[in-house]
PDB file of C-alpha atoms and ligand atoms in Angstrom:
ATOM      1  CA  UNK A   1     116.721 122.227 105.988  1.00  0.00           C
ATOM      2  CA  UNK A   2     113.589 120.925 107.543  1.00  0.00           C
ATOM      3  CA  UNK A   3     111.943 117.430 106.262  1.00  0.00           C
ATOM      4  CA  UNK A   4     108.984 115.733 107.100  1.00  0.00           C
ATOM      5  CA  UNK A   5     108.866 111.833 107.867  1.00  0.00           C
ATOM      6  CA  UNK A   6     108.061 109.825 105.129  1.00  0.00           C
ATOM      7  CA  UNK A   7     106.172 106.385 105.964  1.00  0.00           C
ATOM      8  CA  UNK A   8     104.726 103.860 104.138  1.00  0.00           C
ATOM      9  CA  UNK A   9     101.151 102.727 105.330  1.00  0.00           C
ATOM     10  CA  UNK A  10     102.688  99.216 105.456  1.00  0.00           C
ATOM     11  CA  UNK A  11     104.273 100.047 108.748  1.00  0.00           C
ATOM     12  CA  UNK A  12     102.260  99.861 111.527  1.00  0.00           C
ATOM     13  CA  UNK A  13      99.703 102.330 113.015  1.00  0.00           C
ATOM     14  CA  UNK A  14     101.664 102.790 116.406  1.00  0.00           C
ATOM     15  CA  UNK A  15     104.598 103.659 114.632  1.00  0.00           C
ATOM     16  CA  UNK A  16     103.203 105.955 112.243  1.00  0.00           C
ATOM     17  CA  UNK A  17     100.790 107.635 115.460  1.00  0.00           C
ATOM     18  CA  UNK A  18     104.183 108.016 117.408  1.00  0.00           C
ATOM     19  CA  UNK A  19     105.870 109.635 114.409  1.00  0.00           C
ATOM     20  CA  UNK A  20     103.018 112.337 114.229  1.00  0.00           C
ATOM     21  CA  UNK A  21     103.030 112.998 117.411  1.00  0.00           C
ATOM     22  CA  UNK A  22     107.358 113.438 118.008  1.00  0.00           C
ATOM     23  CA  UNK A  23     107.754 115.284 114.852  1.00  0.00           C
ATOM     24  CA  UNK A  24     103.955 117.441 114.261  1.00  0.00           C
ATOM     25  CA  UNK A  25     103.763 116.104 110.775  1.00  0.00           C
ATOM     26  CA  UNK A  26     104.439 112.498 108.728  1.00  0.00           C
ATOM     27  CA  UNK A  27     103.130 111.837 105.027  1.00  0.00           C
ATOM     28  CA  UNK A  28     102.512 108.220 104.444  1.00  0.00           C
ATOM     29  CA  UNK A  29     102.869 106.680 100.928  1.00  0.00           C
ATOM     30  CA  UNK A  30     100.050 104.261  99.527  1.00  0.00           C
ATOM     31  CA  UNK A  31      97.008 105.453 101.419  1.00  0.00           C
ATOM     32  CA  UNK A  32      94.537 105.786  98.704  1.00  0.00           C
ATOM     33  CA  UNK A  33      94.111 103.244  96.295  1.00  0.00           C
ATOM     34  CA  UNK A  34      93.758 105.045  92.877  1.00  0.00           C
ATOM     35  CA  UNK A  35      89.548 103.668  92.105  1.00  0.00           C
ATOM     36  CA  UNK A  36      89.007 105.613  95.181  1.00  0.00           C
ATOM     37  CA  UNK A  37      90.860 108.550  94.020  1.00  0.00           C
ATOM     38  CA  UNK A  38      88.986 108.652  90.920  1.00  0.00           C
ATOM     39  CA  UNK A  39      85.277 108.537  92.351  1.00  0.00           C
ATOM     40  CA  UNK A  40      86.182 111.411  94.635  1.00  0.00           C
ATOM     41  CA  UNK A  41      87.670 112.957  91.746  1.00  0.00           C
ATOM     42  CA  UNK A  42      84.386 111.664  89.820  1.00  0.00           C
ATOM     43  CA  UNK A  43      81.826 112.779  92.750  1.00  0.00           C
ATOM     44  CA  UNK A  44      83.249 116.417  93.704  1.00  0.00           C
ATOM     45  CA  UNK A  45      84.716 117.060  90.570  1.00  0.00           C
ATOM     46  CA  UNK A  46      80.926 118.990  89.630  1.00  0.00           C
ATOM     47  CA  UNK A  47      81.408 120.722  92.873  1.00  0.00           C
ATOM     48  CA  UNK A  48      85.041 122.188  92.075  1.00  0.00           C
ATOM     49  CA  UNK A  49      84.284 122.581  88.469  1.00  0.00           C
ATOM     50  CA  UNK A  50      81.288 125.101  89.571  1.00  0.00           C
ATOM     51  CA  UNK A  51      83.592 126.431  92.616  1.00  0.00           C
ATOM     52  CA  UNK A  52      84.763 129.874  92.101  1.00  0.00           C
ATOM     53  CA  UNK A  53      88.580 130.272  92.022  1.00  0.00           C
ATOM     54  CA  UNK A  54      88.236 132.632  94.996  1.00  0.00           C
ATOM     55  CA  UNK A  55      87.953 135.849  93.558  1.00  0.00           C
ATOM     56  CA  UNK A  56      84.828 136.046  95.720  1.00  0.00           C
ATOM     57  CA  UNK A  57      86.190 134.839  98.403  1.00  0.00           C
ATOM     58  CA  UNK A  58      89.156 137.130  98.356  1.00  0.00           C
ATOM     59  CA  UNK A  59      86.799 140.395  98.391  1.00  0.00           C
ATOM     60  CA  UNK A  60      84.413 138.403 100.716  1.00  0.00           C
ATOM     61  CA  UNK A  61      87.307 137.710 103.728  1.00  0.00           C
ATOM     62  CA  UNK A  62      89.456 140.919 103.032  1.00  0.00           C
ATOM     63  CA  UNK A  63      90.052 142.909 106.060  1.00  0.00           C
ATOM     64  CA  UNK A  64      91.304 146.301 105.899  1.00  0.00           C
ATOM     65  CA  UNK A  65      94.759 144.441 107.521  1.00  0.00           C
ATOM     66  CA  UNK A  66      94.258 141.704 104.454  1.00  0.00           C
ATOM     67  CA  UNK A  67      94.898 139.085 106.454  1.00  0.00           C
ATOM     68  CA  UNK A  68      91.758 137.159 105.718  1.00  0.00           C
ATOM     69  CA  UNK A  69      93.210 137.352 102.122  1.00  0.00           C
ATOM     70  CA  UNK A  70      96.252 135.835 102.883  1.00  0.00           C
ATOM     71  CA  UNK A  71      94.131 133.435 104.921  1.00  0.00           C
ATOM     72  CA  UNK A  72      92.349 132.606 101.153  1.00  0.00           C
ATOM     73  CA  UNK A  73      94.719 133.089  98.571  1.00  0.00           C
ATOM     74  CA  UNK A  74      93.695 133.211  94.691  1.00  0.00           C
ATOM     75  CA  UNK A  75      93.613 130.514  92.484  1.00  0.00           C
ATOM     76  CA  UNK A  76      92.505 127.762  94.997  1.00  0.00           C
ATOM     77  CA  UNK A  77      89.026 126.432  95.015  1.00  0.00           C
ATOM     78  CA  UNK A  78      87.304 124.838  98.163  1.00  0.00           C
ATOM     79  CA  UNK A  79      84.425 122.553  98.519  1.00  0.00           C
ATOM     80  CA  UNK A  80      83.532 122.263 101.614  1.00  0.00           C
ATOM     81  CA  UNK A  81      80.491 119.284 103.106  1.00  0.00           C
ATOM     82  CA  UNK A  82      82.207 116.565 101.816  1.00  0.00           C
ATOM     83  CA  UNK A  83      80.182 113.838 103.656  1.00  0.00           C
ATOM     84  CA  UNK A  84      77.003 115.034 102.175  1.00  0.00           C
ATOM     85  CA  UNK A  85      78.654 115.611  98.457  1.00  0.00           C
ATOM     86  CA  UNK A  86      80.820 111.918  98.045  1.00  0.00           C
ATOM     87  CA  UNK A  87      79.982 108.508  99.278  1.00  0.00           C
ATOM     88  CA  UNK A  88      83.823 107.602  98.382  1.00  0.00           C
ATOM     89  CA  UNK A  89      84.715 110.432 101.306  1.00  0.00           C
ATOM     90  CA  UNK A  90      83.577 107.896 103.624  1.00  0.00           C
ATOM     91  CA  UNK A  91      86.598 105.581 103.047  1.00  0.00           C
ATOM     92  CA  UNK A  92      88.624 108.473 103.774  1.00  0.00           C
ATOM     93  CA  UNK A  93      86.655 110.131 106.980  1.00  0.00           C
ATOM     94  CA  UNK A  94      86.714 106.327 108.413  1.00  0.00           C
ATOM     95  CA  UNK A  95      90.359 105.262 107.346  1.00  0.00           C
ATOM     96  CA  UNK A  96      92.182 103.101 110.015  1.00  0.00           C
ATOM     97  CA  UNK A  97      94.833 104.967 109.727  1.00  0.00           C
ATOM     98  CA  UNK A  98      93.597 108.588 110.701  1.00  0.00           C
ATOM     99  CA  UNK A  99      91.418 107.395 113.120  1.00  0.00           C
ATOM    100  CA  UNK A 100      94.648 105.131 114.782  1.00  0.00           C
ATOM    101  CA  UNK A 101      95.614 108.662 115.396  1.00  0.00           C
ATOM    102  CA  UNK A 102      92.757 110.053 116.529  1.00  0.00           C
ATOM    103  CA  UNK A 103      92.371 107.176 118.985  1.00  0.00           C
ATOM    104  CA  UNK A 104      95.966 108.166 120.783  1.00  0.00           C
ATOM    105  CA  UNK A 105      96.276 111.892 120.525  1.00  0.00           C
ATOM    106  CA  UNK A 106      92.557 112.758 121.069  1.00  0.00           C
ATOM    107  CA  UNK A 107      90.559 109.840 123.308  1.00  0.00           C
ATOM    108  CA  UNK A 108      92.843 110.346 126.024  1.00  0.00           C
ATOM    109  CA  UNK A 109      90.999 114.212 126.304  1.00  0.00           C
ATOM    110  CA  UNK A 110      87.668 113.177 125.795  1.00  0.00           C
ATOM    111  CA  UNK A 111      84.505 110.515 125.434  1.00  0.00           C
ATOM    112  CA  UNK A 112      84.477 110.528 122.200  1.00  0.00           C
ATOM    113  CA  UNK A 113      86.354 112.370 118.654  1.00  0.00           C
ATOM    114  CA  UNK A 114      84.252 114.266 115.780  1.00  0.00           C
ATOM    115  CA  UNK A 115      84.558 115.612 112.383  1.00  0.00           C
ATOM    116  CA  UNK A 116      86.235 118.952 112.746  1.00  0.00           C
ATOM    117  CA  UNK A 117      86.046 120.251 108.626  1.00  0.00           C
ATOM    118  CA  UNK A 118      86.404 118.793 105.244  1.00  0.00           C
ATOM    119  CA  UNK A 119      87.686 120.632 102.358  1.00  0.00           C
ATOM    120  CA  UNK A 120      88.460 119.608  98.729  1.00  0.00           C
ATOM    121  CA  UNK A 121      91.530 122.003  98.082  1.00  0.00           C
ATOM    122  CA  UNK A 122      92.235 122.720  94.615  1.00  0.00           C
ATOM    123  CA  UNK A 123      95.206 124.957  94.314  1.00  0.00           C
ATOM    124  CA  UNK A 124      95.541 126.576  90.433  1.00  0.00           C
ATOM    125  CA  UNK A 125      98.479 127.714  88.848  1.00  0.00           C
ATOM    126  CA  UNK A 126      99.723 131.409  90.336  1.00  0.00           C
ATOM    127  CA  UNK A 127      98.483 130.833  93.600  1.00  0.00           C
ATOM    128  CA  UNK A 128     100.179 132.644  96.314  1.00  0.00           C
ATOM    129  CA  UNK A 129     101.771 131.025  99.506  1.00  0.00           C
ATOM    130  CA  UNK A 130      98.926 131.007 102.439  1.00  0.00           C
ATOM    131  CA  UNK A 131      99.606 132.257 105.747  1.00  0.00           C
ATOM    132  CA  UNK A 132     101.268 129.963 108.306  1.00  0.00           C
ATOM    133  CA  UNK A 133      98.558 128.889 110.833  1.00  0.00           C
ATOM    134  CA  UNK A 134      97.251 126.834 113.262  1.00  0.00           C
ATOM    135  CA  UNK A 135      94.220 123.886 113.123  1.00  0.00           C
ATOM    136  CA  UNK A 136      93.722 124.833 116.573  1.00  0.00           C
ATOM    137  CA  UNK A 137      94.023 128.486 116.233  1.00  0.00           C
ATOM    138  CA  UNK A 138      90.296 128.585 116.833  1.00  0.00           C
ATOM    139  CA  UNK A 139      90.764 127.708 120.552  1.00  0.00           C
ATOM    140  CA  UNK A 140      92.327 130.495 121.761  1.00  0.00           C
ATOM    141  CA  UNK A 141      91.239 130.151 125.244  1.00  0.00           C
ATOM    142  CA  UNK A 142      94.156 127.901 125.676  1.00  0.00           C
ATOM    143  CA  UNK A 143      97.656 129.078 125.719  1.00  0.00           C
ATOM    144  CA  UNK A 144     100.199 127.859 122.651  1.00  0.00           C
ATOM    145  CA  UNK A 145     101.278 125.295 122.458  1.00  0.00           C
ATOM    146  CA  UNK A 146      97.666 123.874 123.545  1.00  0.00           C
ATOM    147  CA  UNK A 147      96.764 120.749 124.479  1.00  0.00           C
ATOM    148  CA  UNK A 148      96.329 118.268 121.821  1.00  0.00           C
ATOM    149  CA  UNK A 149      92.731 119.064 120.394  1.00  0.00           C
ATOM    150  CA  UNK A 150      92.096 118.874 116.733  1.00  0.00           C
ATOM    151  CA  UNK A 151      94.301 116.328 114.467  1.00  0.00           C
ATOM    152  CA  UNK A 152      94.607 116.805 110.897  1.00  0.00           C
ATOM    153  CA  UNK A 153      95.038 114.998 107.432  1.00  0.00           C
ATOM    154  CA  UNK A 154      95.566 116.303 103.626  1.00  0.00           C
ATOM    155  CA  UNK A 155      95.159 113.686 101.250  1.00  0.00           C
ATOM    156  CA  UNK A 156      96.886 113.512  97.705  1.00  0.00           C
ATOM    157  CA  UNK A 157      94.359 113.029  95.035  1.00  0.00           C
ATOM    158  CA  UNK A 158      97.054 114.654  92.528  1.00  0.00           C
ATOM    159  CA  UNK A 159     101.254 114.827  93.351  1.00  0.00           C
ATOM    160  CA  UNK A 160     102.057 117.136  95.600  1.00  0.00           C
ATOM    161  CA  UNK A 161     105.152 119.171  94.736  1.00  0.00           C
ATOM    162  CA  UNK A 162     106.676 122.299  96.121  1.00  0.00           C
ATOM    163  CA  UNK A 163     105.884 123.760  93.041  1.00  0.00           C
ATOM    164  CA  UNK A 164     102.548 123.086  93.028  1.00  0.00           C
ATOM    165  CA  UNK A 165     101.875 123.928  95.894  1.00  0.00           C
ATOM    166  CA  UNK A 166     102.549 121.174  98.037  1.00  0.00           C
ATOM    167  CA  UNK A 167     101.456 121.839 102.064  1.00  0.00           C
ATOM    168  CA  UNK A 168     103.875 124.058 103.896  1.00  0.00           C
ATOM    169  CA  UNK A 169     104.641 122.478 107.244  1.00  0.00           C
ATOM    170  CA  UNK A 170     107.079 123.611 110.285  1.00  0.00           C
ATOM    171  CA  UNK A 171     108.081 120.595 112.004  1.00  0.00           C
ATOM    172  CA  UNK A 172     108.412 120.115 115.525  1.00  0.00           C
ATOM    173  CA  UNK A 173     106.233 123.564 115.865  1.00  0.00           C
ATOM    174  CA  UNK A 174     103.361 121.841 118.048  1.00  0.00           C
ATOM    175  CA  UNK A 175     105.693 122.386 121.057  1.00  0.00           C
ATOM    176  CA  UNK A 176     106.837 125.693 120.024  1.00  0.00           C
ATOM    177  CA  UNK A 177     105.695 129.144 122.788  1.00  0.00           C
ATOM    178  CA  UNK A 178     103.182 131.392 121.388  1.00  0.00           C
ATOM    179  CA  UNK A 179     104.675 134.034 119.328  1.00  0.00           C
ATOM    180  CA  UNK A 180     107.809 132.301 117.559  1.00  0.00           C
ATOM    181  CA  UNK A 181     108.100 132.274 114.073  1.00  0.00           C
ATOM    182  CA  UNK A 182     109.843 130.041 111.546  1.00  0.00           C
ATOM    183  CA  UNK A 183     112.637 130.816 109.441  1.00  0.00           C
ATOM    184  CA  UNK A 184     112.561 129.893 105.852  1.00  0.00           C
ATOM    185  CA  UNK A 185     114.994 126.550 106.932  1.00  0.00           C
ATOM    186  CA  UNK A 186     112.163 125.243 109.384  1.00  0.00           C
ATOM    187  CA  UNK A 187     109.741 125.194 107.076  1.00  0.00           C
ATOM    188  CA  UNK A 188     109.298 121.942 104.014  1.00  0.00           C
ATOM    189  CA  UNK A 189     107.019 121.203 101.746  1.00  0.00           C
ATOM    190  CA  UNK A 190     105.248 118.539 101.570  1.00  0.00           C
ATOM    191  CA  UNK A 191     106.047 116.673  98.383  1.00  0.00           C
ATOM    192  CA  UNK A 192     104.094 113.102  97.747  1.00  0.00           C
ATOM    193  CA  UNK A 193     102.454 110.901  95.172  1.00  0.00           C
ATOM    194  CA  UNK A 194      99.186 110.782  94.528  1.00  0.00           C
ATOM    195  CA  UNK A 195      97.396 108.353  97.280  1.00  0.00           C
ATOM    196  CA  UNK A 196      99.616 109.537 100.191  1.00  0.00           C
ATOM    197  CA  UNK A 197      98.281 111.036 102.725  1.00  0.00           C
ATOM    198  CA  UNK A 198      99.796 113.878 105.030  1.00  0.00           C
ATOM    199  CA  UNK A 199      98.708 114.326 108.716  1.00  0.00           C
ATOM    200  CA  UNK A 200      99.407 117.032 110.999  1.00  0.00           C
ATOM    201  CA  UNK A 201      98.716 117.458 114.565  1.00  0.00           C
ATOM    202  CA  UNK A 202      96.283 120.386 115.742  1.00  0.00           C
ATOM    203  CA  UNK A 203      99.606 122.679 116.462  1.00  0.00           C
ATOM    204  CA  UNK A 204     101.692 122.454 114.024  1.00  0.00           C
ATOM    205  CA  UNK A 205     102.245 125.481 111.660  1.00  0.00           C
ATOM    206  CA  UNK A 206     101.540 125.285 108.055  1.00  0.00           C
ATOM    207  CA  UNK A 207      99.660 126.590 105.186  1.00  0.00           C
ATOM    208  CA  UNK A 208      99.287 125.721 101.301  1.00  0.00           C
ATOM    209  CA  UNK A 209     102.452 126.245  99.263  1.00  0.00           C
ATOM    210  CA  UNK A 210     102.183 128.848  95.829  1.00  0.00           C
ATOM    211  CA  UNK A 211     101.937 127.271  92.871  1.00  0.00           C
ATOM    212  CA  UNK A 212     104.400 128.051  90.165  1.00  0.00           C
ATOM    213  CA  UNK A 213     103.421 125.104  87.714  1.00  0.00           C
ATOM    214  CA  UNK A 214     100.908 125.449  84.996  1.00  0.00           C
ATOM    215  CA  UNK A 215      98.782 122.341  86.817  1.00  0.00           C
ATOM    216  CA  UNK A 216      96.608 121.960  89.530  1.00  0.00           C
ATOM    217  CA  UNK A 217      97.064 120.719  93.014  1.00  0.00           C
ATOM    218  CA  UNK A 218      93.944 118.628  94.187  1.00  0.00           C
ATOM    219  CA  UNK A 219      94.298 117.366  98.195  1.00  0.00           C
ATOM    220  CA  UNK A 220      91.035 116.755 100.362  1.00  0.00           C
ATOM    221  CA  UNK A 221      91.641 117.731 103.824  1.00  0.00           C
ATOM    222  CA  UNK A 222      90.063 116.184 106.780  1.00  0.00           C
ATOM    223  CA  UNK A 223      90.089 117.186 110.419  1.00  0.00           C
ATOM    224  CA  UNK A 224      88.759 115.550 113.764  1.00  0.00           C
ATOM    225  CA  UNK A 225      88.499 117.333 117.364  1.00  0.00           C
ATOM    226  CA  UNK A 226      87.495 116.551 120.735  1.00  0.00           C
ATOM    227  CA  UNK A 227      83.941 115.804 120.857  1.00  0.00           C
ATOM    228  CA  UNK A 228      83.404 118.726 123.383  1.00  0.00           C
ATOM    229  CA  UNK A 229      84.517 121.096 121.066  1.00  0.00           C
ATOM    230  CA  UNK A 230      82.407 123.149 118.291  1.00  0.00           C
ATOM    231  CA  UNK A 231      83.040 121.877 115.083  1.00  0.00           C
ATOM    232  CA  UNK A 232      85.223 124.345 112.773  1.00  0.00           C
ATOM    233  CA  UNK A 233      82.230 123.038 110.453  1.00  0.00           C
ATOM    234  CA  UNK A 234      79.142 122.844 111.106  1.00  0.00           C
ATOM    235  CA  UNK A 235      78.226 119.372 110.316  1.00  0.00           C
ATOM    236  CA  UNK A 236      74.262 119.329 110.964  1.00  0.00           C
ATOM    237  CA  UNK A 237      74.012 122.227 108.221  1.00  0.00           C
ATOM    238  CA  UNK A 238      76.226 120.693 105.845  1.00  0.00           C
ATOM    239  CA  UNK A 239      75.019 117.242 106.724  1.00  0.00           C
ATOM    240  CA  UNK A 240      71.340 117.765 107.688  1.00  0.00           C
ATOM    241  CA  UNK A 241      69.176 114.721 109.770  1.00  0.00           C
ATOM    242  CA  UNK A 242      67.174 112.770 107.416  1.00  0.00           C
ATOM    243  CA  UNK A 243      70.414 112.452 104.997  1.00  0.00           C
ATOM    244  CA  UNK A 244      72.456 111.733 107.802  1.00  0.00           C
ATOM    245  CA  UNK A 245      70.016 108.842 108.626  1.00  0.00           C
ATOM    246  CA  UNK A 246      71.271 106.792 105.562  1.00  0.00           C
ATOM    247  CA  UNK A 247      74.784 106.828 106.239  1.00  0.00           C
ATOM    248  CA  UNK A 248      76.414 103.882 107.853  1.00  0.00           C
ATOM    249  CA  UNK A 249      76.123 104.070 111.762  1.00  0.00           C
ATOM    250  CA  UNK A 250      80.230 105.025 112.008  1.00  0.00           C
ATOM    251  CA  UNK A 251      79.880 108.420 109.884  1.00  0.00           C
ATOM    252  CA  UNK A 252      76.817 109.432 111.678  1.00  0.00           C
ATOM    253  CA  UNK A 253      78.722 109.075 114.764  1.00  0.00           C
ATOM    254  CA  UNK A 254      81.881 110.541 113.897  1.00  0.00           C
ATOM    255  CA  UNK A 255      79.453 113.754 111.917  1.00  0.00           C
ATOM    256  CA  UNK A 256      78.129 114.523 115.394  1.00  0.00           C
ATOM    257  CA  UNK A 257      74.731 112.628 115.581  1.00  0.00           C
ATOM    258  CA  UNK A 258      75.769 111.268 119.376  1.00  0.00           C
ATOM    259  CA  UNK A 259      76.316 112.237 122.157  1.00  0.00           C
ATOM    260  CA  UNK A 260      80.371 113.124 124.458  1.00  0.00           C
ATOM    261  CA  UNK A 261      79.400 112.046 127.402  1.00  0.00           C
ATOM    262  CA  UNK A 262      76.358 114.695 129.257  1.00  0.00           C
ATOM    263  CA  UNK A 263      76.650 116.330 126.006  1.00  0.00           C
ATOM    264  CA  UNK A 264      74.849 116.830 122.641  1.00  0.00           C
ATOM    265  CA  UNK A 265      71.490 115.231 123.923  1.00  0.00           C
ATOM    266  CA  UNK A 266      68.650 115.155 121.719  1.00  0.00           C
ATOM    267  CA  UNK A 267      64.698 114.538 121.947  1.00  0.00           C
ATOM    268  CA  UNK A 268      63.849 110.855 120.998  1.00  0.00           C
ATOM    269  CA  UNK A 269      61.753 111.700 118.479  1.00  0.00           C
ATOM    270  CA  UNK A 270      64.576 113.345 116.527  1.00  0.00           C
ATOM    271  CA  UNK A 271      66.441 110.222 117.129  1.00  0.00           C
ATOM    272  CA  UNK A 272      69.398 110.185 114.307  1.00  0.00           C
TER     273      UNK A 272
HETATM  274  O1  LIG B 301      95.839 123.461 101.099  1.00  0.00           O
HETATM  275  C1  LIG B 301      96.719 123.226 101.930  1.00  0.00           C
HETATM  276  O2  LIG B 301      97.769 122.660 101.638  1.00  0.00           O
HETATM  277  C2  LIG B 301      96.533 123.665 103.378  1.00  0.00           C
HETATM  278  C3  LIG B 301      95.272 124.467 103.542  1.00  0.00           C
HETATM  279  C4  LIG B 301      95.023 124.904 104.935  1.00  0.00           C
HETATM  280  O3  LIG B 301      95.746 124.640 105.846  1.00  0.00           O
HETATM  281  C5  LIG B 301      93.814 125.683 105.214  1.00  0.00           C
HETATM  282  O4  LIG B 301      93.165 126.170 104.273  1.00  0.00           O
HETATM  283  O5  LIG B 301      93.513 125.885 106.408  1.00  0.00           O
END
């Protein structure tokens, strides 16, 4: 059966980084300290409470194939703009930890690293399994398995269980030729406590779990890519200039408002 590393974020940030990048996927324990948890839970919880369990969605995305719709399954809420919606997402968009990563498996391919997408992911009870994918599936100009470009993390407001619907992950598939699919024994949930965090690297297959409790399964996902990239969301809508301007220097940057190199200039009279 497959696993996925467990580490504690006592151990250091090389070791955790190398981990990540041998195996495509680690969850580290003790990430989140719970005050934190509870003013995200505190600050989007108006959001999710308002966010509609997807049966929009569902009709929205369906193609006549379905596979947007097993893209979005039902019964899982997303709100999306996190950096304009919680102050506490700033502890997570700037942890040492993700951006330790970031640092090793991204810097090396460009000037500078950027928000790729934020997501609070609520998955409710009878939620089906989501498709196995990609974070950078949205790249296909390169050939799989692609070099490393986006880096991803899925942090554990609630437990994460395999019944609940704990993340789906395929380790070891960041290396894998385009085309090859998993058997059911490649593939493990991700189960953790609340305040761990699971990261994945840009190629690894996975995709939320079903849930067959009666709770919910509350994660906020985070993503970074190379600063030459587009942004799988677009951070100057959801994060527009003059609110952008009262954030701390570090989330401006890592939102966009700079520039990768020759790129991204700006006027100076729009100066963020
Ligand atoms: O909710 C999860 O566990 C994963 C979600 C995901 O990968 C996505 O929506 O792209």
């Amino acid at each position: 059966m497959a696993s996925i590393p467990l580490m504690s974020s006592s151990d250091s940030h090389s070791d955790i980084v190398a981990t990540l990048e041998r195996d495509g996927c680690v969850v580290v324990t003790g990430a989140l300290d719970e005050p934190t948890r509870k003013s995200l839970a505190r600050e989007l919880g108006p959001y999710i409470e308002r966010a509609d369990a997807n049966a929009d969605l569902d009709a929205k995305y369906r193609t006549e194939s379905g596979a947007m719709a097993n893209f979005y399954p039902g019964s899982t809420k997303r709100v999306t703009a996190l950096a304009a919606r919680s102050e506490s997402f700033r502890s997570i968009l700037t942890h040492p930890m993700t951006l330790a990563a970031c640092e090793k498996i991204l810097k090396p391919n460009c000037v500078s690293y950027q928000v790729h997408a934020t997501s609070a992911l609520v998955v409710g009870p009878g939620a089906t399994e989501q498709v196995l994918h990609r974070e950078d599936d949205g790249f296909p100009f390169f050939t799989v398995p692609r070099p490393n470009l986006v880096v991803a993390s899925m942090w554990a407001i609630s437990d994460f269980t395999a019944a609940n619907g704990g993340t789906h992950l395929v380790p070891g598939s960041h290396r894998w030729v385009a085309g090859r699919r998993a058997r059911d024994d490649e593939v493990a949930a991700a189960e953790m406590l609340a305040g761990s965090v699971l990261m994945w690297m840009g190629g690894t297959l996975h995709g939320a779990g079903a849930n067959v409790s009666d709770g919910w399964r509350f994660g906020i996902f985070t993503s970074y890519s190379l600063g030459w990239l587009r942004q799988e969301e677009n951070q100057y809508v959801d994060t527009p200039i003059a609110l952008a301007r009262s954030m701390p220097r570090e989330v401006r940057d890592l939102l966009g408002y700079r520039m990768c190199g020759a790129l991204g200039f700006y006027d100076p009279g729009t100066r963020p």
